[in-house]
CSV table of C-alpha atoms and ligand atoms in Angstrom, one decimal:
chain,number,residue,atom,x,y,z
A,212,MET,CA,55.0,-38.7,39.3
A,213,ARG,CA,53.1,-39.3,42.5
A,214,LEU,CA,55.9,-37.6,44.4
A,215,SER,CA,55.6,-34.5,42.2
A,216,ILE,CA,51.8,-34.3,42.8
A,217,PHE,CA,52.5,-34.6,46.5
A,218,CYS,CA,55.0,-31.8,46.3
A,219,LEU,CA,52.6,-29.5,44.5
A,220,MET,CA,50.0,-30.3,47.2
A,221,VAL,CA,52.4,-29.4,50.0
A,222,ILE,CA,53.1,-26.1,48.3
A,223,CYS,CA,49.3,-25.3,48.1
A,224,VAL,CA,48.7,-26.3,51.7
A,225,LEU,CA,51.5,-24.1,52.8
A,226,ALA,CA,50.0,-21.2,50.9
A,227,MET,CA,46.6,-21.4,52.5
A,228,PRO,CA,47.2,-19.6,55.8
A,229,ALA,CA,48.5,-16.7,53.8
A,230,ALA,CA,45.1,-15.9,52.4
A,231,ALA,CA,43.9,-15.0,55.9
A,232,GLN,CA,46.7,-12.7,57.0
A,233,ASP,CA,47.9,-10.5,54.2
A,234,THR,CA,46.0,-7.3,54.7
A,235,HIS,CA,48.5,-5.6,57.1
A,236,THR,CA,51.9,-6.6,55.6
A,237,HIS,CA,53.4,-3.2,56.0
A,238,ASP,CA,52.3,-3.0,59.7
A,239,SER,CA,53.6,-6.4,60.5
A,240,ALA,CA,56.9,-5.4,58.9
A,241,THR,CA,57.1,-2.4,61.0
A,242,GLN,CA,56.4,-4.4,64.2
A,243,GLN,CA,59.1,-6.9,63.4
A,244,VAL,CA,61.8,-4.3,62.9
A,245,PRO,CA,63.7,-4.0,66.2
A,246,ASP,CA,64.0,-0.6,67.7
A,247,GLN,CA,67.7,-0.3,67.0
A,248,GLN,CA,67.0,-0.3,63.3
A,249,LYS,CA,64.3,2.3,63.4
A,250,GLN,CA,66.9,4.7,64.8
A,251,THR,CA,69.7,3.8,62.4
A,252,PRO,CA,70.3,6.2,59.5
A,253,PRO,CA,69.4,4.6,56.2
A,254,ASP,CA,72.9,4.5,54.8
A,255,GLN,CA,74.1,2.4,57.7
A,256,MET,CA,71.4,-0.1,57.6
A,257,SER,CA,72.0,-3.6,56.7
A,258,MET,CA,69.4,-4.9,54.2
A,259,SER,CA,68.5,-7.7,56.6
A,260,GLY,CA,66.1,-9.4,54.3
A,261,MET,CA,63.9,-6.3,54.3
A,262,ASN,CA,62.8,-5.1,51.0
A,263,MET,CA,64.4,-1.7,50.6
A,264,ASP,CA,61.5,-0.5,48.6
A,265,MET,CA,58.7,-0.6,51.0
A,266,SER,CA,56.2,-0.6,48.2
A,267,GLU,CA,56.9,-4.3,48.1
A,268,PRO,CA,55.1,-6.2,50.8
A,269,ALA,CA,56.8,-7.5,53.8
A,270,TRP,CA,56.2,-11.2,53.0
A,271,MET,CA,58.0,-10.9,49.7
A,272,PRO,CA,61.5,-12.6,49.8
A,273,SER,CA,64.3,-10.2,49.1
A,274,ALA,CA,66.3,-10.5,45.9
A,275,HIS,CA,69.4,-9.5,48.0
A,276,VAL,CA,69.7,-12.8,49.7
A,277,SER,CA,69.0,-15.2,46.8
A,278,SER,CA,70.7,-16.7,43.9
A,279,GLY,CA,69.0,-16.3,40.5
A,280,THR,CA,65.3,-15.6,41.1
A,281,GLY,CA,65.0,-18.2,43.9
A,282,TRP,CA,63.1,-17.3,47.1
A,283,GLN,CA,64.3,-17.7,50.7
A,284,PRO,CA,62.0,-16.6,53.5
A,285,ALA,CA,61.8,-12.8,54.0
A,286,SER,CA,62.8,-13.2,57.7
A,287,ILE,CA,66.3,-14.4,56.8
A,288,VAL,CA,69.2,-12.8,58.6
A,289,ASP,CA,71.3,-11.0,56.0
A,290,HIS,CA,75.0,-10.6,56.6
A,291,SER,CA,75.9,-7.8,54.3
A,292,TRP,CA,77.1,-4.2,53.9
A,293,MET,CA,74.9,-1.6,52.3
A,294,LYS,CA,75.4,1.9,51.2
A,295,SER,CA,72.9,4.4,49.7
A,296,MET,CA,74.3,6.7,47.1
A,297,SER,CA,71.9,9.6,47.4
A,298,PRO,CA,71.1,11.7,45.5
A,299,ALA,CA,71.9,9.4,42.6
A,300,GLY,CA,69.4,6.9,43.9
A,301,TRP,CA,71.6,3.9,43.8
A,302,ALA,CA,72.0,1.4,46.7
A,303,VAL,CA,75.1,-0.7,46.7
A,304,MET,CA,75.4,-3.9,48.7
A,305,ALA,CA,78.1,-6.5,49.2
A,306,HIS,CA,78.2,-9.8,50.9
A,307,GLY,CA,80.1,-13.1,50.8
A,308,VAL,CA,82.0,-15.5,52.9
A,309,VAL,CA,85.6,-16.9,53.2
A,310,PHE,CA,86.2,-20.3,54.8
A,311,LEU,CA,89.8,-21.3,55.6
A,312,ASP,CA,89.7,-24.9,56.5
A,313,TYR,CA,91.6,-28.0,57.1
A,314,ASN,CA,89.5,-30.8,55.5
A,315,ARG,CA,90.3,-34.4,56.4
A,316,GLN,CA,88.2,-37.0,54.5
A,317,GLY,CA,88.4,-40.5,55.9
A,318,GLY,CA,89.0,-44.0,54.5
A,319,PRO,CA,91.3,-45.2,51.7
A,320,ARG,CA,89.9,-42.7,49.2
A,321,GLY,CA,90.1,-39.8,51.6
A,322,GLU,CA,92.9,-37.2,52.1
A,323,GLY,CA,93.6,-34.2,54.2
A,324,LYS,CA,94.0,-30.7,52.7
A,325,ALA,CA,94.2,-27.1,53.7
A,326,GLU,CA,91.9,-25.1,51.5
A,327,SER,CA,89.6,-22.1,51.1
A,328,VAL,CA,86.0,-22.1,50.0
A,329,ASN,CA,84.9,-18.6,49.2
A,330,TRP,CA,82.7,-16.2,47.2
A,331,ALA,CA,81.8,-12.5,47.2
A,332,MET,CA,78.9,-10.7,45.7
A,333,LEU,CA,78.2,-7.1,44.8
A,334,MET,CA,74.8,-5.7,44.0
A,335,GLU,CA,73.6,-2.3,42.7
A,336,GLN,CA,70.0,-1.3,42.9
A,337,HIS,CA,68.0,1.5,41.4
A,338,LYS,CA,64.4,2.4,40.7
A,339,LEU,CA,63.4,2.1,37.0
A,340,GLY,CA,60.0,3.3,36.2
A,341,ARG,CA,57.7,1.7,38.7
A,342,GLY,CA,60.0,-1.2,39.1
A,343,THR,CA,63.3,-2.1,40.8
A,344,LEU,CA,66.4,-2.8,38.8
A,345,LEU,CA,69.1,-4.9,40.4
A,346,PHE,CA,72.6,-5.8,39.1
A,347,ARG,CA,74.4,-8.7,40.7
A,348,GLU,CA,78.1,-9.8,40.3
A,349,MET,CA,79.4,-12.8,42.1
A,350,PHE,CA,83.0,-13.9,42.2
A,351,SER,CA,84.9,-16.8,43.6
A,352,ALA,CA,88.6,-17.3,44.0
A,353,GLU,CA,88.3,-21.1,44.5
A,354,SER,CA,90.1,-21.9,41.3
A,355,LEU,CA,93.2,-20.5,43.2
A,356,THR,CA,92.3,-21.7,46.7
A,357,SER,CA,91.1,-25.3,46.1
A,358,PRO,CA,93.6,-28.1,46.1
A,359,HIS,CA,94.0,-30.2,42.9
A,360,PRO,CA,91.9,-31.7,41.5
A,361,GLY,CA,89.2,-30.1,43.8
A,362,PHE,CA,88.1,-30.0,47.4
A,363,PRO,CA,88.4,-33.5,48.9
A,364,GLU,CA,84.8,-34.8,49.6
A,365,LEU,CA,84.1,-38.5,49.9
A,366,PHE,CA,81.4,-39.7,47.4
A,367,GLN,CA,81.2,-36.3,45.7
A,368,THR,CA,80.9,-36.4,41.9
A,369,GLY,CA,80.2,-33.9,39.1
A,370,GLU,CA,82.2,-32.0,36.5
A,371,THR,CA,85.8,-32.8,35.4
A,372,TYR,CA,89.5,-32.2,36.0
A,373,HIS,CA,92.1,-32.8,33.2
A,374,GLY,CA,89.4,-34.5,31.1
A,375,GLN,CA,88.6,-37.0,33.9
A,376,ALA,CA,85.3,-37.2,35.9
A,377,LEU,CA,85.8,-35.7,39.3
A,378,VAL,CA,85.3,-38.4,42.0
A,379,ASP,CA,85.5,-37.9,45.8
A,380,HIS,CA,86.2,-34.2,45.1
A,381,GLN,CA,84.0,-31.1,44.9
A,382,HIS,CA,84.9,-28.9,41.9
A,383,PRO,CA,85.9,-25.3,42.6
A,384,HIS,CA,83.4,-22.6,41.6
A,385,ASN,CA,84.0,-20.3,38.7
A,386,VAL,CA,85.6,-16.9,38.9
A,387,PHE,CA,82.5,-15.4,37.5
A,388,SER,CA,79.7,-17.2,39.4
A,389,GLU,CA,76.9,-14.8,38.6
A,390,LEU,CA,76.7,-11.7,36.4
A,391,ALA,CA,73.0,-10.8,36.2
A,392,VAL,CA,70.4,-8.2,35.9
A,393,ASP,CA,67.0,-8.6,37.6
A,394,TYR,CA,64.0,-6.4,37.1
A,395,THR,CA,60.8,-6.6,39.1
A,396,ARG,CA,57.9,-4.3,38.4
A,397,PRO,CA,54.3,-4.1,39.8
A,398,VAL,CA,51.8,-4.6,37.0
A,399,GLY,CA,48.6,-4.7,39.0
A,400,ASP,CA,47.1,-5.1,42.4
A,401,LYS,CA,49.4,-7.7,44.1
A,402,VAL,CA,50.9,-8.7,40.7
A,403,TRP,CA,54.5,-8.2,39.7
A,404,TRP,CA,56.4,-9.0,36.5
A,405,LEU,CA,59.9,-10.2,36.7
A,406,PHE,CA,62.7,-10.5,34.3
A,407,TYR,CA,66.2,-11.9,34.8
A,408,GLY,CA,69.0,-12.0,32.3
A,409,ALA,CA,72.5,-13.4,32.9
A,410,PRO,CA,75.5,-14.3,30.9
A,411,VAL,CA,76.3,-16.2,34.1
A,412,GLY,CA,73.4,-17.1,36.3
A,413,GLU,CA,70.8,-19.4,37.6
A,414,PRO,CA,67.7,-20.6,35.9
A,415,ALA,CA,64.4,-21.1,37.6
A,416,LEU,CA,65.3,-24.7,38.6
A,417,GLY,CA,65.9,-25.9,42.1
A,418,PRO,CA,66.0,-24.3,45.6
A,419,VAL,CA,68.2,-21.3,46.3
A,420,ALA,CA,71.8,-22.7,45.7
A,421,TYR,CA,73.4,-24.1,48.9
A,422,VAL,CA,76.1,-21.4,48.8
A,423,HIS,CA,73.4,-18.8,49.6
A,424,ARG,CA,71.1,-20.9,51.8
A,425,ALA,CA,70.7,-19.7,55.3
A,426,SER,CA,70.5,-23.4,56.5
A,427,ALA,CA,73.9,-24.0,55.0
A,428,SER,CA,75.6,-20.8,56.1
A,429,GLU,CA,78.2,-22.5,58.3
A,430,LEU,CA,78.9,-25.5,56.0
A,431,PRO,CA,81.9,-25.1,53.8
A,432,LEU,CA,81.4,-28.3,51.7
A,433,ALA,CA,78.8,-28.8,49.0
A,434,PRO,CA,76.0,-31.3,49.4
A,435,LEU,CA,76.5,-34.7,47.8
A,436,SER,CA,73.2,-34.1,46.0
A,437,HIS,CA,74.4,-30.8,44.6
A,438,HIS,CA,74.3,-32.2,41.0
A,439,LEU,CA,70.8,-33.6,41.6
A,440,GLN,CA,69.3,-30.4,43.0
A,441,ASP,CA,71.0,-27.0,42.6
A,442,SER,CA,74.0,-27.4,40.4
A,443,THR,CA,72.6,-25.2,37.6
A,444,HIS,CA,73.4,-22.1,39.8
A,445,ILE,CA,76.3,-21.4,37.4
A,446,SER,CA,74.9,-21.6,33.9
A,447,PHE,CA,76.5,-19.7,31.0
A,448,GLY,CA,73.4,-17.9,29.6
A,449,VAL,CA,70.1,-17.6,31.3
A,450,VAL,CA,66.9,-15.7,30.5
A,451,THR,CA,64.0,-16.0,33.0
A,452,THR,CA,60.6,-14.3,33.1
A,453,GLY,CA,57.6,-14.8,35.3
A,454,LEU,CA,54.8,-13.4,37.4
A,455,ILE,CA,54.4,-13.0,41.1
A,456,LEU,CA,50.7,-13.4,41.8
A,457,TYR,CA,49.9,-12.6,45.4
A,458,ARG,CA,52.2,-15.0,47.3
A,459,PHE,CA,52.9,-17.3,44.4
A,460,LYS,CA,55.5,-17.0,41.7
A,461,ILE,CA,55.4,-18.8,38.4
A,462,GLU,CA,58.4,-18.5,36.2
A,463,GLY,CA,60.2,-20.0,33.2
A,464,SER,CA,63.7,-20.0,31.9
A,465,VAL,CA,65.7,-20.8,28.8
A,466,PHE,CA,69.3,-21.4,29.5
A,467,ASN,CA,72.5,-23.2,28.5
A,468,GLY,CA,72.5,-26.3,30.6
A,469,ARG,CA,76.1,-27.4,29.9
A,470,GLU,CA,78.1,-27.6,33.1
A,471,PRO,CA,81.1,-25.3,33.4
A,472,ASN,CA,84.3,-26.8,32.0
A,473,GLU,CA,87.7,-26.7,33.7
A,474,LYS,CA,88.5,-23.2,32.5
A,475,ARG,CA,87.1,-21.6,35.7
A,476,TYR,CA,88.0,-18.1,34.6
A,477,SER,CA,86.0,-18.2,31.3
A,478,ILE,CA,82.4,-17.7,30.3
A,479,GLN,CA,81.5,-20.6,28.1
A,480,PHE,CA,78.6,-19.5,25.9
A,481,ALA,CA,76.5,-22.0,24.0
A,482,PRO,CA,72.9,-22.1,22.7
A,483,LEU,CA,70.1,-21.6,25.2
A,484,ASP,CA,68.6,-25.0,24.4
A,485,SER,CA,67.6,-26.1,27.9
A,486,TRP,CA,64.5,-24.9,29.7
A,487,SER,CA,62.9,-25.0,33.1
A,488,THR,CA,59.8,-23.9,35.0
A,489,ARG,CA,59.2,-23.3,38.7
A,490,LEU,CA,56.3,-22.6,41.0
A,491,SER,CA,57.2,-20.9,44.3
A,492,VAL,CA,55.2,-19.7,47.2
A,493,ALA,CA,55.9,-17.5,50.3
A,494,PRO,CA,53.0,-18.2,52.6
A,495,SER,CA,54.5,-16.0,55.4
A,496,ARG,CA,57.8,-14.2,56.2
A,497,ASN,CA,59.1,-17.4,57.6
A,498,TRP,CA,58.3,-19.9,54.9
A,499,THR,CA,59.1,-20.5,51.2
A,500,ALA,CA,58.6,-23.6,49.0
A,501,GLN,CA,59.1,-24.5,45.4
A,502,TYR,CA,58.6,-27.2,42.8
A,503,SER,CA,60.6,-27.0,39.6
A,504,TYR,CA,61.1,-29.1,36.5
A,505,GLY,CA,63.7,-28.7,33.8
A,506,ARG,CA,65.1,-30.3,30.7
A,507,LEU,CA,68.9,-30.0,30.5
A,508,GLU,CA,70.6,-30.5,27.1
A,509,HIS,CA,74.1,-32.1,27.2
A,510,PRO,CA,74.8,-31.1,30.8
A,511,GLU,CA,77.8,-33.4,31.3
A,512,ALA,CA,81.0,-33.1,29.3
A,513,LEU,CA,81.9,-36.8,29.5
A,514,GLU,CA,78.4,-38.3,29.3
A,515,PRO,CA,76.2,-38.0,26.2
A,516,GLY,CA,72.5,-37.4,26.5
A,517,SER,CA,70.0,-35.1,28.1
A,518,GLN,CA,68.6,-35.0,31.6
A,519,ARG,CA,65.3,-34.1,33.1
A,520,ARG,CA,65.5,-32.7,36.6
A,521,GLN,CA,62.7,-32.2,39.2
A,522,THR,CA,63.2,-30.6,42.5
A,523,ALA,CA,60.9,-29.7,45.4
A,524,SER,CA,62.0,-27.8,48.5
A,525,VAL,CA,60.7,-26.1,51.6
A,526,GLU,CA,62.6,-23.6,53.6
A,527,TYR,CA,61.8,-22.2,57.1
A,528,VAL,CA,63.5,-19.4,58.9
A,529,HIS,CA,62.6,-18.2,62.4
A,530,ARG,CA,64.1,-15.3,64.3
A,531,PHE,CA,64.5,-15.3,68.0
A,532,ASP,CA,64.2,-11.8,69.3
A,533,LYS,CA,63.5,-12.7,73.0
A,534,GLY,CA,64.1,-15.5,75.4
A,535,MET,CA,66.9,-18.1,75.8
A,536,LEU,CA,67.9,-18.0,72.2
A,537,ALA,CA,67.6,-14.2,71.8
A,538,ASN,CA,69.6,-12.6,69.0
A,539,GLY,CA,69.4,-15.7,66.9
A,540,SER,CA,67.7,-17.5,64.2
A,541,TRP,CA,66.9,-21.0,63.0
A,542,ALA,CA,67.0,-21.9,59.3
A,543,THR,CA,66.0,-25.3,57.9
A,544,SER,CA,65.7,-26.6,54.4
A,545,LEU,CA,64.2,-29.8,53.1
A,546,VAL,CA,65.1,-30.6,49.5
A,547,TRP,CA,64.4,-33.3,47.0
A,548,GLY,CA,65.9,-33.5,43.6
A,549,ARG,CA,65.7,-36.1,40.9
A,550,VAL,CA,67.8,-36.4,37.7
A,551,HIS,CA,66.4,-38.6,35.0
A,552,LYS,CA,69.1,-39.6,32.5
A,553,VAL,CA,67.3,-39.9,29.2
A,554,LEU,CA,69.8,-42.0,27.3
A,555,ASP,CA,69.8,-45.0,29.6
A,556,ASP,CA,66.4,-44.2,31.2
A,557,HIS,CA,67.4,-44.2,34.9
A,558,ASN,CA,66.7,-42.0,37.9
A,559,LEU,CA,69.0,-40.6,40.5
A,560,ASN,CA,67.4,-39.2,43.7
A,561,GLY,CA,68.9,-36.8,46.3
A,562,TYR,CA,67.2,-36.0,49.6
A,563,LEU,CA,68.6,-33.3,51.9
A,564,LEU,CA,67.7,-32.0,55.4
A,565,GLU,CA,69.8,-29.1,56.5
A,566,SER,CA,69.5,-26.9,59.6
A,567,THR,CA,71.5,-24.2,61.3
A,568,LEU,CA,70.6,-22.7,64.7
A,569,ASN,CA,72.2,-19.4,65.7
A,570,PHE,CA,71.7,-18.5,69.3
A,571,ARG,CA,72.8,-15.7,71.5
A,572,SER,CA,74.3,-13.9,68.5
A,573,LYS,CA,77.6,-15.7,68.4
A,574,ASN,CA,76.9,-19.4,68.5
A,575,TYR,CA,75.9,-21.8,65.8
A,576,VAL,CA,75.1,-25.5,65.7
A,577,PHE,CA,74.3,-27.1,62.3
A,578,SER,CA,73.7,-30.3,60.6
A,579,ARG,CA,73.2,-31.7,57.1
A,580,LEU,CA,71.7,-35.1,56.5
A,581,GLU,CA,71.6,-36.5,53.0
A,582,LEU,CA,70.8,-39.5,50.9
A,583,ALA,CA,72.1,-39.3,47.4
A,584,ASP,CA,72.3,-41.8,44.5
A,585,LYS,CA,75.7,-41.8,42.9
A,586,ASP,CA,76.6,-43.5,39.6
A,587,GLU,CA,80.0,-42.0,38.9
A,588,LEU,CA,82.1,-43.4,41.7
A,589,PHE,CA,83.9,-45.8,39.4
A,590,PRO,CA,84.5,-43.8,36.1
A,591,ASN,CA,86.2,-46.8,34.5
A,592,ASN,CA,83.2,-49.1,34.9
A,593,PRO,CA,81.1,-48.7,31.7
A,594,LEU,CA,78.0,-50.0,33.6
A,595,ASN,CA,78.0,-46.9,35.9
A,596,PRO,CA,76.6,-48.8,38.8
A,597,SER,CA,74.5,-46.6,41.1
A,598,TYR,CA,74.8,-46.6,44.9
A,599,ARG,CA,72.7,-44.9,47.6
A,600,ILE,CA,75.0,-43.0,49.9
A,601,GLY,CA,74.1,-41.4,53.2
A,602,ALA,CA,76.2,-38.5,54.6
A,603,TYR,CA,75.4,-37.1,58.1
A,604,THR,CA,77.2,-34.0,59.1
A,605,PHE,CA,77.1,-32.3,62.6
A,606,GLY,CA,79.1,-29.3,63.7
A,607,GLY,CA,79.3,-26.0,65.5
A,608,ASP,CA,81.1,-22.7,65.3
A,609,ARG,CA,81.3,-19.5,67.3
A,610,ASP,CA,82.0,-16.0,66.4
A,611,VAL,CA,85.3,-15.2,68.2
A,612,ILE,CA,85.5,-11.8,66.7
A,613,PRO,CA,81.9,-10.6,66.6
A,614,ASN,CA,82.8,-7.2,65.2
A,615,ARG,CA,80.0,-4.9,64.0
A,616,LEU,CA,81.4,-4.8,60.5
A,617,TRP,CA,82.5,-8.4,60.2
A,618,ARG,CA,82.6,-11.6,62.0
A,619,LEU,CA,85.2,-14.2,62.3
A,620,ALA,CA,84.2,-17.7,63.6
A,621,LEU,CA,86.1,-20.8,64.6
A,622,GLY,CA,84.3,-24.1,63.9
A,623,ALA,CA,84.4,-27.7,63.2
A,624,ASP,CA,82.2,-30.5,61.8
A,625,LEU,CA,82.2,-34.3,61.6
A,626,THR,CA,80.6,-36.4,58.8
A,627,PHE,CA,79.5,-40.1,59.1
A,628,TYR,CA,78.3,-42.2,56.1
A,629,SER,CA,76.1,-45.0,55.2
A,630,LYS,CA,76.7,-47.0,52.0
A,631,PRO,CA,76.2,-50.5,50.5
A,632,SER,CA,78.8,-53.0,51.9
A,633,SER,CA,80.0,-53.6,48.4
A,634,LEU,CA,81.8,-50.2,48.7
A,635,ASN,CA,83.8,-51.3,51.8
A,636,ALA,CA,86.8,-52.2,49.7
A,637,ALA,CA,87.0,-48.8,48.1
A,638,TYR,CA,85.9,-46.6,51.0
A,639,GLY,CA,86.6,-48.6,54.1
A,640,THR,CA,84.0,-50.0,56.5
A,641,ASN,CA,83.3,-46.9,58.4
A,642,PRO,CA,85.0,-43.7,57.0
A,643,VAL,CA,84.6,-40.6,59.1
A,644,SER,CA,85.6,-37.1,57.8
A,645,PHE,CA,86.1,-33.8,59.7
A,646,GLN,CA,86.9,-30.2,59.1
A,647,ILE,CA,88.2,-27.4,61.2
A,648,PHE,CA,87.6,-24.0,59.8
A,649,LEU,CA,87.7,-20.2,60.2
A,650,ARG,CA,84.8,-18.3,58.7
A,651,VAL,CA,84.8,-14.6,57.8
A,652,ARG,CA,81.8,-12.6,56.6
A,653,PRO,CA,80.1,-9.3,57.1
A,654,GLY,CA,78.3,-8.6,60.3
A,655,VAL,CA,74.6,-8.0,60.9
A,656,SER,CA,74.3,-4.4,61.9
A,657,HIS,CA,70.8,-4.3,63.4
A,658,HIS,CA,69.7,-7.8,64.3
A,659,HIS,CA,72.7,-8.8,66.4
A,660,PRO,CA,73.8,-5.7,68.3
A,661,ASP,CA,76.9,-6.3,70.2
B,701,CU,CU1,78.0,-25.3,42.6
């Protein structure tokens, strides 16, 4: 409880500088737009985190770079393609990423596999009344490109394969990872109403899912704390509504909190009997933060009972337009998530610090540092003992084909772990894992001119 009050205080403190600097948001947006973009015809522009509708203020995070209704800082660098379909008034956008990697997990429980982590998203946007209507469709081919029973990942747990709990593997994502409609409409001076409905989508719970986080853009593997923080990003049935009040957003969702089953190509409807609420703030173009609380009914296929989940997160994105690091950006996320299992009254915590530095356009260094409580490492042990695991990943990649339209990078990362010594027999004293990968995604047309 004390931690949640602390998180709320952090959010309020972050919001305070905003009060002093909001009067010229349109001007500051114009100043931050590099010259190249001003000269670019609109139908060739990348969205680049800019709100296409300039009636929305420059501080407001763009719905084009989020998952669900989550907020990432407005200054985020957006790798996407965009086309305006005038005179019909539609704007169509596409983004996504394909990793091809060799993934070698260390220790007795580790294995080495060639695999592909991937997703693609289409968006269509149109004015509707005074508001903006946005359709989103996200797909993943991971059910075809992941090894069986999933992507090898030491200490990873969550979801099932052939009726067994997945351990030391990350499950592939669903073919339909998001099918959603989002509507945001101004209803007063600095007040907007939002509605989000999705047969497949993300409720107002958690930070923006790691797959879409700028700080995780070069990391193919899921965080070990995924199922303590942002795993509800694929929920089969979500309705969210809320208000944006000046730089705050308060929203609530009802949704189906059951995790996806093994039929990765299906949409598994069930009653919307879970709920969540989230308070977010965007104090400037560079910062966002959120605190959220949710009650999930029957989330896990093999474990009875409900869960309460709390998460708090802060995200920072800074662009380097000049100097040594010019044509780059730095994105960092700090995330805490706690799952309380109601049936046996115990808590699992996950802490994550993730950071990616992109400099001189083509180069990236990144890291993810995590502490996560894991109680499913031994599915046959009815006591479900819980262990605190640390995972520390460091890596880098470089765009070897920095084409204007798309970018192909070659990269690698290395992961070290900390764990109780009672796990040495199962995992080895000092397992080390690594990956070598190719990454393909759309280019950034204006911010990283080649
Ligand atoms: Cu996921």
